[in-house]
Structures are given as structure tokens and as C-alpha cells.
XYZ file of C-alpha atoms in Angstrom:
126
model
C 85.761 110.669 113.796
C 86.607 109.890 109.853
C 83.846 108.376 107.991
C 82.555 107.370 104.612
C 79.058 106.334 103.779
C 78.538 104.794 100.547
C 74.919 105.055 99.171
C 72.863 104.485 95.710
C 73.461 101.060 95.426
C 70.641 98.163 94.590
C 69.040 96.024 92.143
C 68.940 96.930 88.663
C 68.613 94.995 84.990
C 71.711 94.864 82.643
C 71.698 97.606 80.875
C 70.673 99.996 83.273
C 72.689 102.672 85.509
C 73.306 103.636 88.875
C 75.069 106.753 90.673
C 76.888 105.454 93.653
C 77.780 108.327 96.175
C 80.082 108.510 99.449
C 79.961 111.098 101.799
C 83.209 112.050 103.651
C 83.658 113.084 107.202
C 86.505 113.624 109.637
C 88.974 113.948 106.614
C 90.290 117.225 104.611
C 88.653 116.123 101.648
C 90.325 118.305 99.254
C 93.990 116.632 100.301
C 92.353 112.935 99.452
C 92.770 111.053 96.652
C 89.417 108.961 96.535
C 88.906 105.399 94.862
C 86.140 103.085 94.394
C 87.112 99.525 94.671
C 84.680 96.340 94.374
C 84.523 92.797 95.785
C 82.196 89.687 94.729
C 81.595 86.616 96.666
C 84.474 84.514 96.306
C 86.885 87.304 95.047
C 89.224 89.821 96.142
C 88.574 93.405 96.149
C 89.211 95.138 92.958
C 90.412 98.394 91.865
C 87.750 100.255 89.569
C 88.246 103.954 89.683
C 89.937 106.580 91.128
C 90.403 110.210 91.091
C 92.807 112.796 92.263
C 92.575 115.132 94.677
C 91.704 118.116 92.356
C 89.439 115.749 90.092
C 91.836 116.143 87.162
C 93.207 112.916 87.300
C 91.115 110.028 86.475
C 91.699 106.413 86.076
C 89.638 103.361 85.856
C 90.058 99.751 85.548
C 89.979 98.229 82.046
C 87.021 96.238 82.550
C 84.657 99.235 83.328
C 86.500 101.737 80.946
C 83.713 103.869 78.854
C 81.211 102.791 81.053
C 81.886 103.872 84.357
C 82.670 107.675 85.246
C 84.238 109.127 88.698
C 83.659 112.346 89.817
C 83.831 114.406 92.996
C 82.586 117.839 94.474
C 85.001 119.015 97.074
C 82.555 121.631 98.362
C 80.340 118.563 99.247
C 82.695 116.393 100.344
C 81.819 113.806 98.096
C 82.767 111.279 95.725
C 80.527 110.112 92.883
C 80.649 106.758 90.596
C 78.261 107.004 87.525
C 77.744 103.347 86.017
C 75.969 102.918 83.251
C 75.637 99.855 80.758
C 75.828 97.536 83.649
C 76.515 93.961 83.289
C 76.009 91.061 85.585
C 79.828 90.689 86.117
C 79.326 94.099 87.627
C 77.608 92.880 90.449
C 79.816 93.476 93.734
C 79.921 95.393 97.094
C 81.454 98.873 96.166
C 83.294 100.644 98.335
C 84.815 104.156 98.598
C 88.411 104.705 100.089
C 90.422 107.718 101.175
C 94.116 108.468 101.155
C 96.273 111.402 101.674
C 97.972 112.289 98.363
C 100.572 114.662 98.056
C 100.906 114.403 94.375
C 97.502 115.448 92.119
C 97.470 111.871 90.771
C 95.101 108.970 90.833
C 96.209 105.679 92.692
C 94.540 102.723 91.405
C 95.696 100.170 94.370
C 94.358 99.622 97.482
C 97.423 100.244 99.094
C 97.935 103.126 100.696
C 94.331 103.656 100.688
C 93.355 104.083 105.050
C 89.814 105.091 105.255
C 87.281 103.043 103.747
C 83.196 103.128 103.868
C 81.146 100.158 104.406
C 80.075 99.392 101.172
C 77.196 99.354 98.918
C 75.693 96.427 97.434
C 75.090 96.527 93.230
C 73.267 93.703 91.725
C 72.931 93.361 88.285
C 70.029 90.377 87.015
C 70.861 89.561 83.300
């Protein structure tokens, strides 16, 4: 059974930091590209960051570039999202997602991601 379990969300003041984690089971993690997406109330799910299966390639949405860092530990089947300098507009439900990757590249569209977690809430107070 495939499971993606996010953790690390919470309530933080503007300017603060959170480290999100996503533990993956039931998949061959080292063959998967991983992504983080977020959805704010009343808005569509949006791309945040992605990482290739080896970790060599990363990509970010313009809104988070320079503030967020995605990483992965293939020995622990876990992907991380370090979020710094948080803003009120970063408030959202954050999801991790997995997709089988033929190439060692990052994917910045939700299309193709076939396993999703339940999400972890990040709330930034201004």
C-alpha cells in the first residue's frame, strides 16, 4: 500500500521557519521524482518545489525561490521542504506527491504525480 505522510506544519509568525517532511512507503522511492504543492482556501493547488529522483535537480515556484529548499534522503524514503522567511501568503495546506521518473529531472506540474499525501497545514500569522 502506497502511503505519503506529511508532517511538520503548524502556526508560525511571519518571518519564521518550518521544516516539512514527507515519509513515503510502498513505492521504490529512489525511482520517484517528488514534489511539494500547496492549496490555499478558495484557490487551486499550486506548484511549490520539486526534486529529481537522485536529488541532483531541484526547481521552485517564483513565489518561494530563495526562501524554500527542497531536499531528499533516499536512505530514509523521505523528502523535506525547509521553509524560511515565511509570509502570510504562504498559508496553505501543503501536499507532497510522487511520480515515477524515467529521467533524473524535476517536474513542476501536478500532471503525472500519481501518489499524494493528505497534506499538512501551514499557517503564517502577520
